[in-house]
Amino acid sequence: MVRTKTNNIDNRICSCCGKPKNEKNYYSSKSKIFIFFQRLPICKDCIDDLFEELLKRTSYNIEKALYYLCMRLDYPFIYSVVEAAKKQTEKTGTLIHRVYIQKINSFGEVNNYGETFIDGEQMNILTAKTDDDILVDDELSQIEIDDDLKIFWGYGFTPKDYVFLELELANWKQTHKCDNHAELTLLKEICIKILDIRNKRASNESTSKEQKELQDLMKTASVDPAKANIASAGKSHDAFGVWVKDIEQFRPAEWFEQQEKYVDMDGFKPYLKNYVYRPIENFLTGIRNFFVDDDIDANLDDVDIDVNEGEFNG
Amino acid sequence: MGRSYQNYENSFKKYSGHSNQFTAPKSMIKEKERTEQWQDNLIDWITFYRRNIHRFIQHYFGVELFWYQVLWIYFMNICESFVTIASRASAKSWLIALLALARACLWPNSEVVVVAATKKQGGIIFAKMNSLKNDYPNIAREIKDFKANQNDWYCLLHNGSTVKVVPCTEGGRGKIY
């Protein structure tokens, strides 16, 4: 259709917007379906719009959007070119898909990227990371791990692993007993095993052996679901009062030497002074003390408010 | 001879799988089995809760309190005597029942005594206590034995604490601790 409407090859009509445009406004292509003109039938402006639309549909995941664009325009999708395009975009500010297509067309033959989409690399769309995931990964990898944590879990883990292990152990402790060192050690091993399984699964390796080991560990620690119904297996069989009693059999269950510790955490005593002692004193002795100590809300008053002088627009 | 003892069950076997978790057999926890860290952490919490009992009621019992109730509970816990003037239906008995249970729970082997003009009047507190027991699972788990009939009102906790009613008469002398 494009060919019949215009005889002038330099002024071809875009199949998307219908406007006649110069040859320079069309990307070249080596795909067999565009072999006659050796260019795409869609102009560069329309491809810009198309990429913008794909970005929105993929929640602004650049890799996914490029992947779909390549799929539609029959270009090979190559990860290394995507990374190179990203770097160049950061420097020059050019739109990333333009850089990508230019690179594919310029170096495709030299680097054997292939000619069509089928020749390129395939992305597992389901497991592709979003930009948010990448951001979280970056934040996690920048966390500083202190030595205590390293001694507790052992060396050789990434910061992300340490965070996962800590969260996992906290979850286990919420639902299972972890009162003595033996229980703690087993729960620790379980957490590490779960991490192994996660990592292996992420790299598409078989996890059956690790799963078996995890099940054995859970059986040893009596935390598998089969043993959950046995009396005294879980936390639900404890009572706070009994814990207090257990401790008081051997030592005082209160820091009695630190009499001021945790006293009046909600600040009731100033309230008592202002609104109970003072009125009763007035009533009984006849004195007229109407002074209310405003320091009762001291915490709120201590909040500093920054006022930017001279920038008031009201 | 052997046959007559064939069906004999010792208490361990007899009560295994028993619905009452405290009757059902289990291994005893000895001092050394609880880590020092665990004990210190718990003592920290106990100290905090004993000195801020309203937080214990809110956190552990899971009972939601109004602000005036928080204030009352706090001062009832720390003051030797507490006087309040409250209208009808302002949850006075309910609050006393709650405090009695919290005190009994936090101080093992303590005896909480509810004193009223007649024993039956003191039993009102136990009616509230019963409803608390039914409504809040963490309160129920603390209670081992609960009696609230026409003649006897008595609550025994697993940690050895008791809550009981004593009439404020000549006959009630000697029962107040």
CSV table of N, CA and C in Angstrom, one decimal, chain A residues 35-175:
chain,number,residue,atom,x,y,z
A,35,ILE,N,12.5,-5.9,3.8
A,35,ILE,CA,13.7,-6.0,2.9
A,35,ILE,C,13.6,-5.1,1.7
A,36,PHE,N,12.4,-4.8,1.2
A,36,PHE,CA,12.3,-4.0,0.0
A,36,PHE,C,12.8,-2.6,0.1
A,37,PHE,N,12.4,-1.9,1.2
A,37,PHE,CA,12.9,-0.6,1.4
A,37,PHE,C,14.1,-0.5,2.3
A,38,GLN,N,14.3,-1.7,3.0
A,38,GLN,CA,15.4,-1.8,4.0
A,38,GLN,C,15.2,-0.7,5.1
A,39,ARG,N,14.0,-0.3,5.3
A,39,ARG,CA,13.6,0.7,6.4
A,39,ARG,C,12.3,0.3,7.0
A,40,LEU,N,12.1,0.8,8.2
A,40,LEU,CA,10.8,0.5,8.8
A,40,LEU,C,9.7,1.3,8.1
A,41,PRO,N,8.4,0.8,8.1
A,41,PRO,CA,7.4,1.6,7.5
A,41,PRO,C,6.8,2.7,8.5
A,42,ILE,N,7.3,2.7,9.7
A,42,ILE,CA,6.9,3.7,10.7
A,42,ILE,C,7.9,4.7,10.9
A,43,CYS,N,7.5,6.0,11.0
A,43,CYS,CA,8.5,7.1,11.2
A,43,CYS,C,9.0,7.1,12.6
A,44,LYS,N,10.1,7.9,12.8
A,44,LYS,CA,10.7,8.0,14.1
A,44,LYS,C,9.8,8.6,15.1
A,45,ASP,N,9.1,9.6,14.7
A,45,ASP,CA,8.2,10.2,15.7
A,45,ASP,C,7.1,9.3,16.2
A,46,CYS,N,6.6,8.5,15.3
A,46,CYS,CA,5.6,7.5,15.7
A,46,CYS,C,6.2,6.4,16.6
A,47,ILE,N,7.5,6.1,16.4
A,47,ILE,CA,8.1,5.1,17.3
A,47,ILE,C,8.4,5.7,18.7
A,48,ASP,N,8.7,7.0,18.7
A,48,ASP,CA,8.8,7.7,20.0
A,48,ASP,C,7.5,7.5,20.8
A,49,ASP,N,6.3,7.8,20.1
A,49,ASP,CA,5.0,7.7,20.7
A,49,ASP,C,4.8,6.2,21.2
A,50,LEU,N,5.2,5.3,20.3
A,50,LEU,CA,5.0,3.9,20.6
A,50,LEU,C,5.8,3.5,21.8
A,51,PHE,N,7.0,3.9,21.9
A,51,PHE,CA,7.8,3.6,23.1
A,51,PHE,C,7.3,4.2,24.4
A,52,GLU,N,6.8,5.4,24.2
A,52,GLU,CA,6.2,6.1,25.4
A,52,GLU,C,5.0,5.3,25.9
A,53,GLU,N,4.2,4.8,25.0
A,53,GLU,CA,3.0,4.0,25.3
A,53,GLU,C,3.5,2.7,26.0
A,54,LEU,N,4.5,2.1,25.4
A,54,LEU,CA,5.0,0.8,26.0
A,54,LEU,C,5.6,1.0,27.4
A,55,LEU,N,6.2,2.2,27.6
A,55,LEU,CA,6.8,2.5,29.0
A,55,LEU,C,5.6,2.6,30.0
A,56,LYS,N,4.5,3.2,29.6
A,56,LYS,CA,3.4,3.3,30.5
A,56,LYS,C,2.8,1.9,30.8
A,57,ARG,N,2.7,1.1,29.8
A,57,ARG,CA,2.1,-0.2,30.0
A,57,ARG,C,3.0,-1.1,30.8
A,58,THR,N,4.3,-0.9,30.8
A,58,THR,CA,5.2,-1.7,31.6
A,58,THR,C,5.6,-1.0,32.9
A,59,SER,N,4.8,-0.1,33.3
A,59,SER,CA,5.1,0.7,34.6
A,59,SER,C,6.5,1.3,34.5
A,60,TYR,N,6.9,1.8,33.4
A,60,TYR,CA,8.2,2.5,33.2
A,60,TYR,C,9.4,1.6,33.5
A,61,ASN,N,9.2,0.3,33.1
A,61,ASN,CA,10.3,-0.6,33.1
A,61,ASN,C,11.0,-0.5,31.7
A,62,ILE,N,12.2,0.1,31.7
A,62,ILE,CA,12.8,0.4,30.4
A,62,ILE,C,13.1,-0.9,29.6
A,63,GLU,N,13.7,-1.8,30.4
A,63,GLU,CA,14.1,-3.1,29.7
A,63,GLU,C,12.9,-3.8,29.0
A,64,LYS,N,11.8,-3.8,29.8
A,64,LYS,CA,10.6,-4.5,29.3
A,64,LYS,C,10.1,-3.7,28.1
A,65,ALA,N,10.0,-2.4,28.2
A,65,ALA,CA,9.5,-1.6,27.1
A,65,ALA,C,10.3,-1.8,25.8
A,66,LEU,N,11.7,-1.8,26.0
A,66,LEU,CA,12.5,-2.0,24.8
A,66,LEU,C,12.3,-3.4,24.2
A,67,TYR,N,12.2,-4.4,25.1
A,67,TYR,CA,11.9,-5.7,24.7
A,67,TYR,C,10.7,-5.8,23.8
A,68,TYR,N,9.6,-5.2,24.2
A,68,TYR,CA,8.4,-5.2,23.5
A,68,TYR,C,8.5,-4.4,22.2
A,69,LEU,N,9.3,-3.3,22.2
A,69,LEU,CA,9.5,-2.5,21.0
A,69,LEU,C,10.2,-3.3,20.0
A,70,CYS,N,11.3,-4.0,20.4
A,70,CYS,CA,12.0,-4.9,19.5
A,70,CYS,C,11.1,-5.9,18.9
A,71,MET,N,10.3,-6.5,19.7
A,71,MET,CA,9.3,-7.5,19.3
A,71,MET,C,8.4,-7.0,18.2
A,72,ARG,N,8.0,-5.7,18.3
A,72,ARG,CA,7.0,-5.2,17.4
A,72,ARG,C,7.8,-4.7,16.1
A,73,LEU,N,9.0,-4.2,16.2
A,73,LEU,CA,9.7,-3.7,15.1
A,73,LEU,C,10.7,-4.7,14.5
A,74,ASP,N,10.7,-5.9,15.1
A,74,ASP,CA,11.5,-7.0,14.6
A,74,ASP,C,13.0,-6.7,14.6
A,75,TYR,N,13.4,-6.1,15.7
A,75,TYR,CA,14.8,-5.9,16.0
A,75,TYR,C,15.3,-6.9,17.0
A,76,PRO,N,16.6,-7.4,17.0
A,76,PRO,CA,17.0,-8.3,18.0
A,76,PRO,C,17.2,-7.5,19.4
A,77,PHE,N,16.8,-8.2,20.4
A,77,PHE,CA,16.9,-7.6,21.8
A,77,PHE,C,18.2,-8.2,22.4
A,78,ILE,N,19.1,-7.3,22.8
A,78,ILE,CA,20.4,-7.7,23.3
A,78,ILE,C,20.6,-6.9,24.6
A,79,TYR,N,20.9,-7.6,25.7
A,79,TYR,CA,21.0,-7.0,27.0
A,79,TYR,C,22.2,-6.0,27.1
A,80,SER,N,23.3,-6.5,26.5
A,80,SER,CA,24.5,-5.6,26.6
A,80,SER,C,24.3,-4.3,25.9
A,81,VAL,N,23.5,-4.3,24.8
A,81,VAL,CA,23.3,-3.1,24.1
A,81,VAL,C,22.3,-2.2,24.9
A,82,VAL,N,21.4,-2.8,25.6
A,82,VAL,CA,20.5,-2.0,26.5
A,82,VAL,C,21.3,-1.3,27.5
A,83,GLU,N,22.3,-2.0,28.1
A,83,GLU,CA,23.1,-1.4,29.2
A,83,GLU,C,23.9,-0.2,28.6
A,84,ALA,N,24.5,-0.5,27.4
A,84,ALA,CA,25.3,0.6,26.8
A,84,ALA,C,24.4,1.8,26.4
A,85,ALA,N,23.2,1.5,26.0
A,85,ALA,CA,22.3,2.6,25.6
A,85,ALA,C,21.9,3.4,26.9
A,86,LYS,N,21.7,2.7,28.0
A,86,LYS,CA,21.4,3.4,29.2
A,86,LYS,C,22.5,4.3,29.6
A,87,LYS,N,23.7,3.9,29.5
A,87,LYS,CA,24.9,4.7,29.9
A,87,LYS,C,25.0,5.9,29.0
A,88,GLN,N,24.8,5.7,27.7
A,88,GLN,CA,24.9,6.8,26.7
A,88,GLN,C,23.7,7.8,26.9
A,89,THR,N,22.5,7.3,27.3
A,89,THR,CA,21.4,8.2,27.5
A,89,THR,C,21.7,9.1,28.7
A,90,GLU,N,22.3,8.5,29.8
A,90,GLU,CA,22.6,9.3,31.0
A,90,GLU,C,23.6,10.4,30.6
A,91,LYS,N,24.5,10.1,29.7
A,91,LYS,CA,25.5,11.2,29.3
A,91,LYS,C,24.9,12.2,28.4
A,92,THR,N,24.2,11.7,27.3
A,92,THR,CA,23.8,12.7,26.3
A,92,THR,C,22.3,13.2,26.5
A,93,GLY,N,21.5,12.4,27.1
A,93,GLY,CA,20.1,12.8,27.3
A,93,GLY,C,19.3,12.4,26.1
A,94,THR,N,19.8,11.6,25.2
A,94,THR,CA,19.0,11.2,24.0
A,94,THR,C,18.0,10.1,24.5
A,95,LEU,N,16.9,10.0,23.8
A,95,LEU,CA,15.9,9.0,24.1
A,95,LEU,C,16.6,7.6,24.0
A,96,ILE,N,16.3,6.7,24.9
A,96,ILE,CA,17.0,5.4,25.0
A,96,ILE,C,16.8,4.5,23.8
A,97,HIS,N,15.5,4.5,23.4
A,97,HIS,CA,15.2,3.6,22.3
A,97,HIS,C,15.9,4.0,21.0
A,98,ARG,N,16.1,5.3,20.8
A,98,ARG,CA,16.8,5.8,19.6
A,98,ARG,C,18.2,5.4,19.7
A,99,VAL,N,18.8,5.5,20.8
A,99,VAL,CA,20.2,5.1,21.0
A,99,VAL,C,20.3,3.6,20.7
A,100,TYR,N,19.4,2.8,21.3
A,100,TYR,CA,19.4,1.4,21.1
A,100,TYR,C,19.3,1.0,19.7
A,101,ILE,N,18.4,1.6,18.9
A,101,ILE,CA,18.2,1.2,17.5
A,101,ILE,C,19.4,1.6,16.7
A,102,GLN,N,19.9,2.7,17.0
A,102,GLN,CA,21.2,3.1,16.3
A,102,GLN,C,22.3,2.1,16.5
A,103,LYS,N,22.4,1.7,17.8
A,103,LYS,CA,23.5,0.8,18.1
A,103,LYS,C,23.3,-0.6,17.4
A,104,ILE,N,22.1,-1.0,17.4
A,104,ILE,CA,21.8,-2.3,16.8
A,104,ILE,C,22.1,-2.2,15.3
A,105,ASN,N,21.7,-1.1,14.7
A,105,ASN,CA,21.9,-1.0,13.2
A,105,ASN,C,23.3,-0.8,12.9
A,106,SER,N,24.1,-0.1,13.7
A,106,SER,CA,25.5,0.2,13.4
A,106,SER,C,26.4,-0.9,13.7
A,107,PHE,N,26.2,-1.6,14.8
A,107,PHE,CA,27.2,-2.6,15.2
A,107,PHE,C,26.6,-4.0,15.1
A,108,GLY,N,25.4,-4.1,14.6
A,108,GLY,CA,24.7,-5.5,14.6
A,108,GLY,C,25.5,-6.5,13.8
A,109,GLU,N,26.0,-6.0,12.7
A,109,GLU,CA,26.7,-7.0,11.8
A,109,GLU,C,28.1,-7.4,12.4
A,110,VAL,N,28.7,-6.4,12.9
A,110,VAL,CA,30.1,-6.6,13.5
A,110,VAL,C,30.0,-7.5,14.7
A,111,ASN,N,29.0,-7.3,15.6
A,111,ASN,CA,28.9,-8.0,16.8
A,111,ASN,C,28.0,-9.2,16.8
A,112,ASN,N,27.5,-9.5,15.6
A,112,ASN,CA,26.6,-10.7,15.4
A,112,ASN,C,25.4,-10.6,16.3
A,113,TYR,N,24.7,-9.5,16.3
A,113,TYR,CA,23.5,-9.4,17.1
A,113,TYR,C,22.3,-10.1,16.4
A,114,GLY,N,22.5,-10.3,15.1
A,114,GLY,CA,21.4,-10.9,14.4
A,114,GLY,C,20.6,-9.9,13.6
A,115,GLU,N,19.6,-10.4,12.9
A,115,GLU,CA,18.8,-9.5,12.1
A,115,GLU,C,17.4,-9.3,12.5
A,116,THR,N,16.9,-10.3,13.2
A,116,THR,CA,15.5,-10.2,13.6
A,116,THR,C,15.3,-10.4,15.1
A,117,PHE,N,14.1,-10.3,15.5
A,117,PHE,CA,13.9,-10.4,17.0
A,117,PHE,C,14.2,-11.8,17.5
A,118,ILE,N,13.9,-12.8,16.6
A,118,ILE,CA,14.2,-14.2,17.0
A,118,ILE,C,15.7,-14.4,17.2
A,119,ASP,N,16.5,-13.7,16.5
A,119,ASP,CA,18.0,-13.9,16.7
A,119,ASP,C,18.5,-13.3,18.0
A,120,GLY,N,17.7,-12.4,18.6
A,120,GLY,CA,18.2,-11.8,19.8
A,120,GLY,C,18.0,-12.6,21.1
A,121,GLU,N,18.3,-12.0,22.2
A,121,GLU,CA,18.1,-12.7,23.5
A,121,GLU,C,16.7,-12.6,24.0
A,122,GLN,N,16.3,-13.7,24.7
A,122,GLN,CA,14.9,-13.7,25.2
A,122,GLN,C,14.8,-13.3,26.6
A,123,MET,N,13.8,-12.5,27.0
A,123,MET,CA,13.7,-12.1,28.4
A,123,MET,C,12.5,-12.9,29.0
A,124,ASN,N,12.7,-13.4,30.2
A,124,ASN,CA,11.6,-14.0,30.9
A,124,ASN,C,10.8,-12.8,31.6
A,125,ILE,N,9.7,-12.5,30.9
A,125,ILE,CA,8.9,-11.3,31.3
A,125,ILE,C,8.4,-11.4,32.7
A,126,LEU,N,8.1,-12.7,33.2
A,126,LEU,CA,7.5,-12.8,34.5
A,126,LEU,C,8.5,-12.5,35.6
A,127,THR,N,9.8,-12.9,35.3
A,127,THR,CA,10.8,-12.7,36.4
A,127,THR,C,11.6,-11.4,36.2
A,128,ALA,N,11.3,-10.7,35.2
A,128,ALA,CA,12.1,-9.5,34.9
A,128,ALA,C,11.9,-8.5,36.1
A,129,LYS,N,13.0,-7.9,36.5
A,129,LYS,CA,12.9,-7.0,37.7
A,129,LYS,C,12.4,-5.6,37.2
A,130,THR,N,11.6,-5.0,38.1
A,130,THR,CA,11.1,-3.7,37.8
A,130,THR,C,12.2,-2.7,38.3
A,131,ASP,N,12.0,-1.4,37.9
A,131,ASP,CA,13.0,-0.4,38.3
A,131,ASP,C,13.0,-0.3,39.8
A,132,ASP,N,11.8,-0.5,40.4
A,132,ASP,CA,11.6,-0.4,41.9
A,132,ASP,C,12.4,-1.5,42.6
A,133,ASP,N,12.3,-2.7,42.0
A,133,ASP,CA,13.1,-3.8,42.5
A,133,ASP,C,14.6,-3.5,42.5
A,134,ILE,N,15.0,-3.0,41.4
A,134,ILE,CA,16.4,-2.7,41.3
A,134,ILE,C,16.8,-1.6,42.3
A,135,LEU,N,15.9,-0.7,42.5
A,135,LEU,CA,16.2,0.4,43.5
A,135,LEU,C,16.3,-0.2,44.9
A,136,VAL,N,15.4,-1.1,45.2
A,136,VAL,CA,15.4,-1.7,46.5
A,136,VAL,C,16.7,-2.5,46.7
A,137,ASP,N,17.1,-3.3,45.6
A,137,ASP,CA,18.3,-4.0,45.7
A,137,ASP,C,19.5,-3.1,45.9
A,138,ASP,N,19.5,-2.0,45.2
A,138,ASP,CA,20.7,-1.0,45.4
A,138,ASP,C,20.7,-0.5,46.9
A,139,GLU,N,19.5,-0.2,47.4
A,139,GLU,CA,19.5,0.3,48.8
A,139,GLU,C,20.0,-0.8,49.8
A,140,LEU,N,19.5,-2.0,49.5
A,140,LEU,CA,19.9,-3.1,50.4
A,140,LEU,C,21.4,-3.4,50.4
A,141,SER,N,22.0,-3.3,49.2
A,141,SER,CA,23.4,-3.6,49.0
A,141,SER,C,24.3,-2.5,49.7
A,142,GLN,N,23.7,-1.3,49.9
A,142,GLN,CA,24.5,-0.3,50.6
A,142,GLN,C,24.4,-0.3,52.1
A,143,ILE,N,23.6,-1.2,52.7
A,143,ILE,CA,23.5,-1.2,54.1
A,143,ILE,C,24.8,-1.7,54.7
A,144,GLU,N,25.2,-1.1,55.8
A,144,GLU,CA,26.4,-1.5,56.5
A,144,GLU,C,26.1,-2.6,57.5
A,145,ILE,N,26.8,-3.7,57.4
A,145,ILE,CA,26.5,-4.8,58.3
A,145,ILE,C,27.5,-4.7,59.4
A,146,ASP,N,27.0,-4.7,60.7
A,146,ASP,CA,28.0,-4.6,61.8
A,146,ASP,C,28.6,-6.0,62.1
A,147,ASP,N,29.7,-6.0,62.9
A,147,ASP,CA,30.4,-7.2,63.1
A,147,ASP,C,29.7,-8.2,63.9
A,148,ASP,N,28.8,-7.7,64.8
A,148,ASP,CA,28.0,-8.7,65.6
A,148,ASP,C,27.2,-9.6,64.7
A,149,LEU,N,26.6,-8.9,63.8
A,149,LEU,CA,25.7,-9.7,62.8
A,149,LEU,C,26.5,-10.7,62.0
A,150,LYS,N,27.7,-10.3,61.6
A,150,LYS,CA,28.6,-11.2,60.9
A,150,LYS,C,29.0,-12.4,61.7
A,151,ILE,N,29.3,-12.1,63.0
A,151,ILE,CA,29.7,-13.2,63.8
A,151,ILE,C,28.6,-14.1,64.1
A,152,PHE,N,27.4,-13.6,64.2
A,152,PHE,CA,26.2,-14.4,64.5
A,152,PHE,C,25.9,-15.3,63.3
A,153,TRP,N,25.8,-14.7,62.1
A,153,TRP,CA,25.4,-15.5,60.9
A,153,TRP,C,26.6,-16.1,60.2
A,154,GLY,N,27.8,-15.6,60.4
A,154,GLY,CA,28.9,-16.1,59.7
A,154,GLY,C,29.2,-15.2,58.5
A,155,TYR,N,30.5,-15.3,58.0
A,155,TYR,CA,30.9,-14.4,56.9
A,155,TYR,C,30.5,-15.0,55.6
A,156,GLY,N,30.6,-14.1,54.6
A,156,GLY,CA,30.4,-14.6,53.2
A,156,GLY,C,29.0,-14.3,52.6
A,157,PHE,N,28.2,-13.7,53.4
A,157,PHE,CA,26.9,-13.3,52.9
A,157,PHE,C,26.9,-11.9,52.4
A,158,THR,N,26.0,-11.6,51.5
A,158,THR,CA,25.8,-10.2,51.0
A,158,THR,C,24.9,-9.4,52.0
A,159,PRO,N,25.0,-8.1,52.0
A,159,PRO,CA,24.1,-7.3,52.9
A,159,PRO,C,22.6,-7.7,52.7
A,160,LYS,N,22.2,-8.0,51.5
A,160,LYS,CA,20.9,-8.4,51.2
A,160,LYS,C,20.5,-9.7,51.9
A,161,ASP,N,21.5,-10.6,51.9
A,161,ASP,CA,21.3,-11.9,52.5
A,161,ASP,C,21.2,-11.7,54.0
A,162,TYR,N,22.0,-10.8,54.6
A,162,TYR,CA,21.9,-10.6,56.1
A,162,TYR,C,20.5,-10.1,56.5
A,163,VAL,N,20.0,-9.2,55.6
A,163,VAL,CA,18.7,-8.6,55.9
A,163,VAL,C,17.6,-9.7,55.9
A,164,PHE,N,17.7,-10.5,54.8
A,164,PHE,CA,16.8,-11.6,54.7
A,164,PHE,C,16.8,-12.6,55.9
A,165,LEU,N,18.1,-12.9,56.3
A,165,LEU,CA,18.2,-13.9,57.4
A,165,LEU,C,17.7,-13.3,58.7
A,166,GLU,N,17.9,-12.1,58.9
A,166,GLU,CA,17.4,-11.4,60.1
A,166,GLU,C,15.9,-11.4,60.1
A,167,LEU,N,15.3,-11.1,59.0
A,167,LEU,CA,13.8,-11.1,58.9
A,167,LEU,C,13.2,-12.5,59.1
A,168,GLU,N,13.9,-13.4,58.5
A,168,GLU,CA,13.4,-14.8,58.5
A,168,GLU,C,13.4,-15.3,59.9
A,169,LEU,N,14.6,-15.1,60.6
A,169,LEU,CA,14.7,-15.5,62.0
A,169,LEU,C,13.6,-14.9,62.9
A,170,ALA,N,13.4,-13.6,62.7
A,170,ALA,CA,12.4,-12.9,63.5
A,170,ALA,C,11.0,-13.5,63.2
A,171,ASN,N,10.7,-13.9,62.0
A,171,ASN,CA,9.4,-14.5,61.7
A,171,ASN,C,9.3,-15.8,62.4
A,172,TRP,N,10.4,-16.6,62.4
A,172,TRP,CA,10.4,-17.9,63.1
A,172,TRP,C,10.2,-17.7,64.6
A,173,LYS,N,10.8,-16.7,65.1
A,173,LYS,CA,10.7,-16.5,66.6
A,173,LYS,C,9.3,-16.1,67.0
A,174,GLN,N,8.6,-15.5,66.1
A,174,GLN,CA,7.3,-15.1,66.4
A,174,GLN,C,6.3,-16.2,66.6
A,175,THR,N,6.6,-17.3,65.9
A,175,THR,CA,5.6,-18.4,66.0
A,175,THR,C,6.2,-19.7,66.6
